[in-house]
């Protein structure tokens, strides 16, 4: 809806009143020239006002606003020219002036339409548009000359007057033809305004042409020609206020406009030829001949320019094609040209270096003679698809990537990648660039192999084994996994080096590969662990038998490494697949079974049972609770007295750790092993050392000459700060070093003997006493009694338990006591539980003893009651 305050309301009302007035005047039979002048002036000024208002709207800026203002100015000038036109009949000068004003207004309107289009084409495109406009205007003039203007010229006495009269309409026609291509190729949003301006230009051309003919004939101008311009200006008045719409550009229109000049020239040529052949023998008119000659010269000039451009493009194309070939051949690619049937027309010299063929051997033949037969059908299909015409609905692609195998001159098949494109010349040929990717393919295969295979043994690796296990479990229920670990392999790396250790792993892999079946998957799981996947099913005994063969393969004969024989054993675990058991759980079960075999001493095969996993989970939970208990101080110390068997007096106490896990007492043999495995035994042992030293130092401060005994683990001795921790505990508590006795078992003296002896020697240098616990159960004790200054030996309870019942054990115990006396060592008997055991030990001359018969372990306050007393034993 248009509101009354909107400027479009007054414009619409004025246009309606003006149109009604013009129509009434014409119907009443008034002078057509004056009525046309009044109507033209009124509508042109109306259009000028409408355009000026539209150019000042918010958001209207840039080239669009400038073009609208130009068209407004042109409409105003045009209005002045048409207004004075009726009053210039008596003066030729005034006639020229009025026509010049109309022509100037026409040029301004056309320029505004070009500016509103917003396009700034290159100079060559502008020149082409100008020449096309001239050709169109000249062709239309020639057609008009043949049809009507030649008769007007014949009736005119003065040729100069004819030329002068025809000049304004011809210039208006030239401006109209100039605007058309720029309007079509301009911005779509400016197209409605351009069409309205074009209508004004066409109406002005018709209006001025009709006026010129009427002036030359001496007759009146037709009324309909006078009405064209007002109608066009009314359209121009309304267009700026129309609702803007998206206008879709039509590319085909631009192509047709490019052919329009040639079409009009052709029509003009045919019209002129028909006129001349029909018998028209009028003498040639110089102006018409000049215009026709200019058309021919322009066409020849355009043809020359097009030929030059075409030659330049062909030169650039040839140069680009040569550069492409040089570039391709410099990168090792082979460039060839063939047709869609595969016949080779041209090939680069690089084919000899890459594939060993001379170019003349290939040209004229078919490329399919050199392509692997399995790849030929696919390539033929691709080439046929590229051969389809562009105007076909199923036109093939312009380029395609081809992967195939090409036979080289030495008979080998080389993997290649080729890019085939339609030849740029437009001929029925294909340009193919071929690259030999043998090295890339070998590298890809090597990377894929290394991704899923072990670099040391050449066996499949963990990733491959896991993926293969998942695949096999999805198709069969009879699946088993075997894990094998080489016992003692760490010592091989430490003794002969990692390179020799890797060589030993390669030997082990070859032995294991010879023991498995062809259908089974052998992989290196990691480190010194191997895994076997039994894929073909069978009963459980089949997997167990294979596990035994694997164990024998690595254990029967020593490995030859670094000019020495290395004997290793293996720990083997077997797990069987169950319904809906994931691959990860099956592999884990085999690993748990292998760990169980290793715990039991190695060189054995263990089949997974459910309680094994439960034990592992329980040990993990226990390790976590141990760490929490250490932080929350849940541990306590009990002391077991050590008495002098001759006087029954307490001479020392042995510190024993106790743990209440919540309200449940956990036996030491259940948590000391996990503490040793996880390394928590080191901070726990330091805490026991500090607390026991502090407690015993307090007892000694009350004049009780009592000593302290502590058991050491292997991890404690090898801990970096072990000796320093003992020294700090003694210093903090004030306990003399001679009052502290540290006990080690015989196995600790055998494993890593040099390091253990060195650490214990450092302790002995501090003044700390040393004792060998569980003496008699090892096999190297006597040798280390000579190397290490030991103060005490403790007889293992297994010997004491047989006193008085087993003559052999009694004899061995007597021998140990005598040995200790001869070496000047204190002998302590552990595990005294019966009176006859005590009597025999006293009779043998054993110095000290401990056990339930003597005294049970007790808290610190229980030890306080024993101060300065003797036990009745």
mmCIF file of C-alpha atoms in Angstrom, residues 68-330:
data_model
loop_
_atom_site.group_PDB
_atom_site.id
_atom_site.type_symbol
_atom_site.label_atom_id
_atom_site.label_comp_id
_atom_site.label_asym_id
_atom_site.label_seq_id
_atom_site.Cartn_x
_atom_site.Cartn_y
_atom_site.Cartn_z
ATOM 1 C CA UNK A 68 20.321 6.943 -11.416
ATOM 2 C CA UNK A 69 21.430 10.578 -11.054
ATOM 3 C CA UNK A 70 22.927 10.541 -14.544
ATOM 4 C CA UNK A 71 19.632 9.227 -15.938
ATOM 5 C CA UNK A 72 17.736 11.925 -14.014
ATOM 6 C CA UNK A 73 19.897 14.661 -15.526
ATOM 7 C CA UNK A 74 19.533 13.152 -18.986
ATOM 8 C CA UNK A 75 15.751 13.042 -18.586
ATOM 9 C CA UNK A 76 15.686 16.759 -17.632
ATOM 10 C CA UNK A 77 17.884 17.763 -20.612
ATOM 11 C CA UNK A 78 15.770 15.588 -22.901
ATOM 12 C CA UNK A 79 12.631 17.334 -21.549
ATOM 13 C CA UNK A 80 14.025 20.794 -22.357
ATOM 14 C CA UNK A 81 15.027 19.709 -25.859
ATOM 15 C CA UNK A 82 11.643 18.219 -26.718
ATOM 16 C CA UNK A 83 9.840 21.259 -25.225
ATOM 17 C CA UNK A 84 11.543 23.780 -27.542
ATOM 18 C CA UNK A 85 11.356 21.512 -30.588
ATOM 19 C CA UNK A 86 7.889 22.703 -31.865
ATOM 20 C CA UNK A 87 9.078 26.337 -31.868
ATOM 21 C CA UNK A 88 12.130 25.802 -34.083
ATOM 22 C CA UNK A 89 10.535 25.088 -37.478
ATOM 23 C CA UNK A 90 11.442 28.511 -38.910
ATOM 24 C CA UNK A 91 15.115 28.429 -38.038
ATOM 25 C CA UNK A 92 17.501 25.726 -38.966
ATOM 26 C CA UNK A 93 19.787 26.787 -36.169
ATOM 27 C CA UNK A 94 17.065 26.350 -33.574
ATOM 28 C CA UNK A 95 16.185 22.982 -35.056
ATOM 29 C CA UNK A 96 19.786 21.802 -34.600
ATOM 30 C CA UNK A 97 19.893 23.153 -31.080
ATOM 31 C CA UNK A 98 16.715 21.300 -30.005
ATOM 32 C CA UNK A 99 17.890 18.078 -31.572
ATOM 33 C CA UNK A 100 21.250 18.463 -29.879
ATOM 34 C CA UNK A 101 19.535 18.809 -26.493
ATOM 35 C CA UNK A 102 17.482 15.655 -27.148
ATOM 36 C CA UNK A 103 20.638 13.866 -28.297
ATOM 37 C CA UNK A 104 22.581 15.054 -25.225
ATOM 38 C CA UNK A 105 19.801 13.830 -22.949
ATOM 39 C CA UNK A 106 19.854 10.483 -24.759
ATOM 40 C CA UNK A 107 23.622 10.130 -24.226
ATOM 41 C CA UNK A 108 23.256 10.983 -20.528
ATOM 42 C CA UNK A 109 20.482 8.405 -20.071
ATOM 43 C CA UNK A 110 22.582 5.745 -21.833
ATOM 44 C CA UNK A 111 25.630 6.630 -19.741
ATOM 45 C CA UNK A 112 23.544 6.360 -16.578
ATOM 46 C CA UNK A 113 22.394 2.895 -17.594
ATOM 47 C CA UNK A 114 26.031 1.840 -18.157
ATOM 48 C CA UNK A 115 27.132 3.274 -14.801
ATOM 49 C CA UNK A 116 24.274 1.578 -12.930
ATOM 50 C CA UNK A 117 25.394 -1.779 -14.373
ATOM 51 C CA UNK A 118 28.516 -1.515 -12.206
ATOM 52 C CA UNK A 119 30.819 -3.441 -14.545
ATOM 53 C CA UNK A 120 34.247 -2.151 -15.527
ATOM 54 C CA UNK A 121 35.349 -4.374 -18.411
ATOM 55 C CA UNK A 122 38.909 -4.264 -19.789
ATOM 56 C CA UNK A 123 39.791 -1.861 -22.571
ATOM 57 C CA UNK A 124 39.745 -4.603 -25.216
ATOM 58 C CA UNK A 125 36.229 -5.630 -24.203
ATOM 59 C CA UNK A 126 35.077 -1.985 -24.342
ATOM 60 C CA UNK A 127 36.576 -1.623 -27.804
ATOM 61 C CA UNK A 128 34.800 -4.798 -28.932
ATOM 62 C CA UNK A 129 31.481 -3.497 -27.560
ATOM 63 C CA UNK A 130 31.941 -0.189 -29.415
ATOM 64 C CA UNK A 131 32.719 -1.897 -32.722
ATOM 65 C CA UNK A 132 29.797 -4.284 -32.246
ATOM 66 C CA UNK A 133 27.516 -1.302 -31.550
ATOM 67 C CA UNK A 134 28.680 0.445 -34.690
ATOM 68 C CA UNK A 135 28.154 -2.703 -36.759
ATOM 69 C CA UNK A 136 24.629 -3.104 -35.395
ATOM 70 C CA UNK A 137 23.750 0.559 -36.022
ATOM 71 C CA UNK A 138 25.275 0.519 -39.518
ATOM 72 C CA UNK A 139 23.497 -2.743 -40.414
ATOM 73 C CA UNK A 140 20.148 -1.382 -39.228
ATOM 74 C CA UNK A 141 20.728 1.812 -41.237
ATOM 75 C CA UNK A 142 21.503 -0.204 -44.363
ATOM 76 C CA UNK A 143 18.320 -2.243 -43.887
ATOM 77 C CA UNK A 144 16.357 0.970 -43.238
ATOM 78 C CA UNK A 145 17.920 2.576 -46.292
ATOM 79 C CA UNK A 146 16.847 -0.240 -48.575
ATOM 80 C CA UNK A 147 13.356 -0.402 -47.107
ATOM 81 C CA UNK A 148 12.394 3.281 -46.744
ATOM 82 C CA UNK A 149 15.125 5.877 -46.469
ATOM 83 C CA UNK A 150 16.282 5.659 -50.084
ATOM 84 C CA UNK A 151 12.833 6.942 -51.164
ATOM 85 C CA UNK A 152 13.105 9.828 -48.721
ATOM 86 C CA UNK A 153 16.570 10.604 -50.050
ATOM 87 C CA UNK A 154 15.291 10.575 -53.633
ATOM 88 C CA UNK A 155 12.610 13.158 -52.706
ATOM 89 C CA UNK A 156 15.111 15.416 -50.965
ATOM 90 C CA UNK A 157 16.674 18.153 -53.045
ATOM 91 C CA UNK A 158 19.613 18.786 -50.753
ATOM 92 C CA UNK A 159 21.759 15.693 -49.790
ATOM 93 C CA UNK A 160 23.433 17.709 -47.025
ATOM 94 C CA UNK A 161 20.055 18.369 -45.434
ATOM 95 C CA UNK A 162 19.325 14.600 -45.523
ATOM 96 C CA UNK A 163 22.646 13.799 -43.904
ATOM 97 C CA UNK A 164 22.219 16.499 -41.277
ATOM 98 C CA UNK A 165 18.669 15.319 -40.473
ATOM 99 C CA UNK A 166 19.695 11.651 -40.200
ATOM 100 C CA UNK A 167 22.611 12.383 -37.895
ATOM 101 C CA UNK A 168 20.667 12.673 -34.560
ATOM 102 C CA UNK A 169 18.621 9.478 -34.986
ATOM 103 C CA UNK A 170 21.732 7.558 -36.094
ATOM 104 C CA UNK A 171 23.683 8.747 -33.064
ATOM 105 C CA UNK A 172 20.735 7.785 -30.844
ATOM 106 C CA UNK A 173 20.702 4.358 -32.508
ATOM 107 C CA UNK A 174 24.448 3.993 -31.878
ATOM 108 C CA UNK A 175 23.974 4.858 -28.180
ATOM 109 C CA UNK A 176 21.134 2.333 -27.963
ATOM 110 C CA UNK A 177 23.239 -0.421 -29.484
ATOM 111 C CA UNK A 178 26.109 0.452 -27.124
ATOM 112 C CA UNK A 179 23.953 0.112 -24.020
ATOM 113 C CA UNK A 180 22.513 -3.316 -24.905
ATOM 114 C CA UNK A 181 25.582 -5.598 -24.308
ATOM 115 C CA UNK A 182 26.709 -3.753 -21.173
ATOM 116 C CA UNK A 183 23.189 -3.909 -19.772
ATOM 117 C CA UNK A 184 22.950 -7.670 -20.294
ATOM 118 C CA UNK A 185 26.383 -8.402 -18.799
ATOM 119 C CA UNK A 186 25.965 -5.948 -15.891
ATOM 120 C CA UNK A 187 24.765 -6.581 -12.369
ATOM 121 C CA UNK A 188 21.428 -8.421 -12.258
ATOM 122 C CA UNK A 189 20.028 -5.950 -9.721
ATOM 123 C CA UNK A 190 20.430 -3.099 -12.231
ATOM 124 C CA UNK A 191 18.758 -4.982 -15.092
ATOM 125 C CA UNK A 192 15.202 -3.538 -14.606
ATOM 126 C CA UNK A 193 16.548 0.021 -14.602
ATOM 127 C CA UNK A 194 18.673 -0.746 -17.655
ATOM 128 C CA UNK A 195 15.679 -2.169 -19.530
ATOM 129 C CA UNK A 196 13.638 0.953 -18.754
ATOM 130 C CA UNK A 197 16.516 3.177 -19.944
ATOM 131 C CA UNK A 198 16.872 1.054 -23.067
ATOM 132 C CA UNK A 199 13.163 1.568 -23.785
ATOM 133 C CA UNK A 200 13.682 5.347 -23.526
ATOM 134 C CA UNK A 201 16.648 5.131 -25.919
ATOM 135 C CA UNK A 202 14.731 2.997 -28.422
ATOM 136 C CA UNK A 203 11.711 5.323 -28.235
ATOM 137 C CA UNK A 204 13.956 8.362 -28.700
ATOM 138 C CA UNK A 205 15.617 6.748 -31.721
ATOM 139 C CA UNK A 206 12.221 5.995 -33.274
ATOM 140 C CA UNK A 207 10.898 9.448 -32.302
ATOM 141 C CA UNK A 208 13.833 11.357 -33.815
ATOM 142 C CA UNK A 209 13.910 9.160 -36.919
ATOM 143 C CA UNK A 210 10.219 9.711 -37.550
ATOM 144 C CA UNK A 211 10.691 13.471 -36.969
ATOM 145 C CA UNK A 212 13.603 13.619 -39.407
ATOM 146 C CA UNK A 213 11.641 11.733 -42.095
ATOM 147 C CA UNK A 214 8.625 13.989 -41.551
ATOM 148 C CA UNK A 215 10.797 17.102 -41.843
ATOM 149 C CA UNK A 216 12.394 15.843 -45.070
ATOM 150 C CA UNK A 217 9.047 14.757 -46.589
ATOM 151 C CA UNK A 218 7.338 17.928 -45.452
ATOM 152 C CA UNK A 219 4.519 15.932 -43.859
ATOM 153 C CA UNK A 220 3.425 15.461 -40.296
ATOM 154 C CA UNK A 221 4.967 13.125 -37.778
ATOM 155 C CA UNK A 222 2.813 10.058 -36.939
ATOM 156 C CA UNK A 223 1.092 10.345 -33.569
ATOM 157 C CA UNK A 224 2.136 6.917 -32.351
ATOM 158 C CA UNK A 225 5.809 7.887 -32.606
ATOM 159 C CA UNK A 226 5.110 10.864 -30.376
ATOM 160 C CA UNK A 227 3.505 8.584 -27.745
ATOM 161 C CA UNK A 228 6.435 6.140 -27.512
ATOM 162 C CA UNK A 229 8.754 8.449 -25.578
ATOM 163 C CA UNK A 230 6.168 9.506 -22.944
ATOM 164 C CA UNK A 231 5.258 5.856 -22.376
ATOM 165 C CA UNK A 232 8.934 4.921 -21.971
ATOM 166 C CA UNK A 233 9.521 7.762 -19.509
ATOM 167 C CA UNK A 234 6.496 6.683 -17.491
ATOM 168 C CA UNK A 235 8.087 3.206 -17.272
ATOM 169 C CA UNK A 236 11.362 4.805 -16.202
ATOM 170 C CA UNK A 237 9.434 6.758 -13.567
ATOM 171 C CA UNK A 238 7.989 3.634 -12.007
ATOM 172 C CA UNK A 239 10.983 1.226 -12.179
ATOM 173 C CA UNK A 240 13.106 2.743 -9.360
ATOM 174 C CA UNK A 241 10.211 2.237 -6.908
ATOM 175 C CA UNK A 242 9.382 -1.320 -7.853
ATOM 176 C CA UNK A 243 10.040 -4.059 -5.283
ATOM 177 C CA UNK A 244 13.556 -5.431 -5.950
ATOM 178 C CA UNK A 245 13.646 -9.057 -7.041
ATOM 179 C CA UNK A 246 16.389 -11.552 -7.638
ATOM 180 C CA UNK A 247 17.089 -11.689 -11.366
ATOM 181 C CA UNK A 248 18.783 -14.789 -12.665
ATOM 182 C CA UNK A 249 21.493 -14.155 -15.202
ATOM 183 C CA UNK A 250 21.184 -16.107 -18.445
ATOM 184 C CA UNK A 251 24.596 -16.989 -19.906
ATOM 185 C CA UNK A 252 22.984 -17.944 -23.212
ATOM 186 C CA UNK A 253 21.809 -14.340 -23.712
ATOM 187 C CA UNK A 254 25.403 -13.119 -23.621
ATOM 188 C CA UNK A 255 26.364 -15.704 -26.259
ATOM 189 C CA UNK A 256 23.478 -14.604 -28.499
ATOM 190 C CA UNK A 257 24.444 -10.929 -28.122
ATOM 191 C CA UNK A 258 27.975 -11.780 -29.262
ATOM 192 C CA UNK A 259 26.459 -13.179 -32.478
ATOM 193 C CA UNK A 260 23.956 -10.333 -32.932
ATOM 194 C CA UNK A 261 26.308 -7.963 -34.825
ATOM 195 C CA UNK A 262 27.251 -10.683 -37.276
ATOM 196 C CA UNK A 263 23.603 -11.628 -37.683
ATOM 197 C CA UNK A 264 22.559 -8.025 -38.380
ATOM 198 C CA UNK A 265 25.424 -7.583 -40.819
ATOM 199 C CA UNK A 266 24.291 -10.745 -42.546
ATOM 200 C CA UNK A 267 20.703 -9.489 -42.724
ATOM 201 C CA UNK A 268 21.918 -6.153 -44.105
ATOM 202 C CA UNK A 269 24.072 -7.927 -46.697
ATOM 203 C CA UNK A 270 21.198 -10.156 -47.828
ATOM 204 C CA UNK A 271 18.809 -7.188 -47.982
ATOM 205 C CA UNK A 272 21.257 -5.172 -50.090
ATOM 206 C CA UNK A 273 21.981 -8.127 -52.395
ATOM 207 C CA UNK A 274 18.273 -8.777 -52.893
ATOM 208 C CA UNK A 275 17.690 -5.109 -53.635
ATOM 209 C CA UNK A 276 20.488 -4.957 -56.183
ATOM 210 C CA UNK A 277 19.444 -8.223 -57.830
ATOM 211 C CA UNK A 278 15.843 -7.052 -58.115
ATOM 212 C CA UNK A 279 16.819 -4.450 -60.652
ATOM 213 C CA UNK A 280 17.506 -1.418 -58.511
ATOM 214 C CA UNK A 281 19.961 0.660 -60.615
ATOM 215 C CA UNK A 282 20.004 3.887 -58.579
ATOM 216 C CA UNK A 283 23.343 5.623 -58.495
ATOM 217 C CA UNK A 284 25.296 4.798 -55.328
ATOM 218 C CA UNK A 285 25.024 7.240 -52.471
ATOM 219 C CA UNK A 286 28.382 8.181 -50.985
ATOM 220 C CA UNK A 287 27.203 8.008 -47.363
ATOM 221 C CA UNK A 288 25.632 4.574 -47.771
ATOM 222 C CA UNK A 289 28.697 3.260 -49.580
ATOM 223 C CA UNK A 290 30.907 4.684 -46.872
ATOM 224 C CA UNK A 291 28.844 2.998 -44.133
ATOM 225 C CA UNK A 292 28.842 -0.348 -45.974
ATOM 226 C CA UNK A 293 32.576 -0.102 -46.580
ATOM 227 C CA UNK A 294 33.189 0.692 -42.904
ATOM 228 C CA UNK A 295 31.220 -2.427 -41.963
ATOM 229 C CA UNK A 296 33.413 -4.559 -44.221
ATOM 230 C CA UNK A 297 36.601 -2.970 -42.908
ATOM 231 C CA UNK A 298 35.511 -3.507 -39.299
ATOM 232 C CA UNK A 299 34.696 -7.150 -40.007
ATOM 233 C CA UNK A 300 38.078 -7.644 -41.661
ATOM 234 C CA UNK A 301 39.756 -5.915 -38.740
ATOM 235 C CA UNK A 302 37.925 -8.144 -36.269
ATOM 236 C CA UNK A 303 38.846 -11.210 -38.296
ATOM 237 C CA UNK A 304 42.508 -10.123 -38.249
ATOM 238 C CA UNK A 305 42.402 -9.522 -34.501
ATOM 239 C CA UNK A 306 40.713 -12.872 -33.883
ATOM 240 C CA UNK A 307 43.316 -14.617 -36.007
ATOM 241 C CA UNK A 308 46.087 -12.970 -34.003
ATOM 242 C CA UNK A 309 44.465 -13.888 -30.730
ATOM 243 C CA UNK A 310 43.918 -17.452 -31.955
ATOM 244 C CA UNK A 311 47.548 -17.699 -33.048
ATOM 245 C CA UNK A 312 48.716 -16.319 -29.715
ATOM 246 C CA UNK A 313 46.513 -18.787 -27.829
ATOM 247 C CA UNK A 314 47.834 -21.671 -29.919
ATOM 248 C CA UNK A 315 51.387 -20.534 -29.207
ATOM 249 C CA UNK A 316 50.667 -20.313 -25.502
ATOM 250 C CA UNK A 317 48.994 -23.715 -25.622
ATOM 251 C CA UNK A 318 51.961 -25.302 -27.378
ATOM 252 C CA UNK A 319 54.359 -23.644 -24.971
ATOM 253 C CA UNK A 320 52.307 -24.766 -21.958
ATOM 254 C CA UNK A 321 52.108 -28.302 -23.336
ATOM 255 C CA UNK A 322 55.881 -28.364 -23.846
ATOM 256 C CA UNK A 323 56.446 -27.014 -20.341
ATOM 257 C CA UNK A 324 54.069 -29.653 -18.980
ATOM 258 C CA UNK A 325 55.976 -32.407 -20.729
ATOM 259 C CA UNK A 326 59.347 -31.062 -19.609
ATOM 260 C CA UNK A 327 58.070 -30.745 -16.056
ATOM 261 C CA UNK A 328 56.604 -34.244 -16.070
ATOM 262 C CA UNK A 329 59.737 -35.796 -17.520
ATOM 263 C CA UNK A 330 61.966 -33.873 -15.099
#
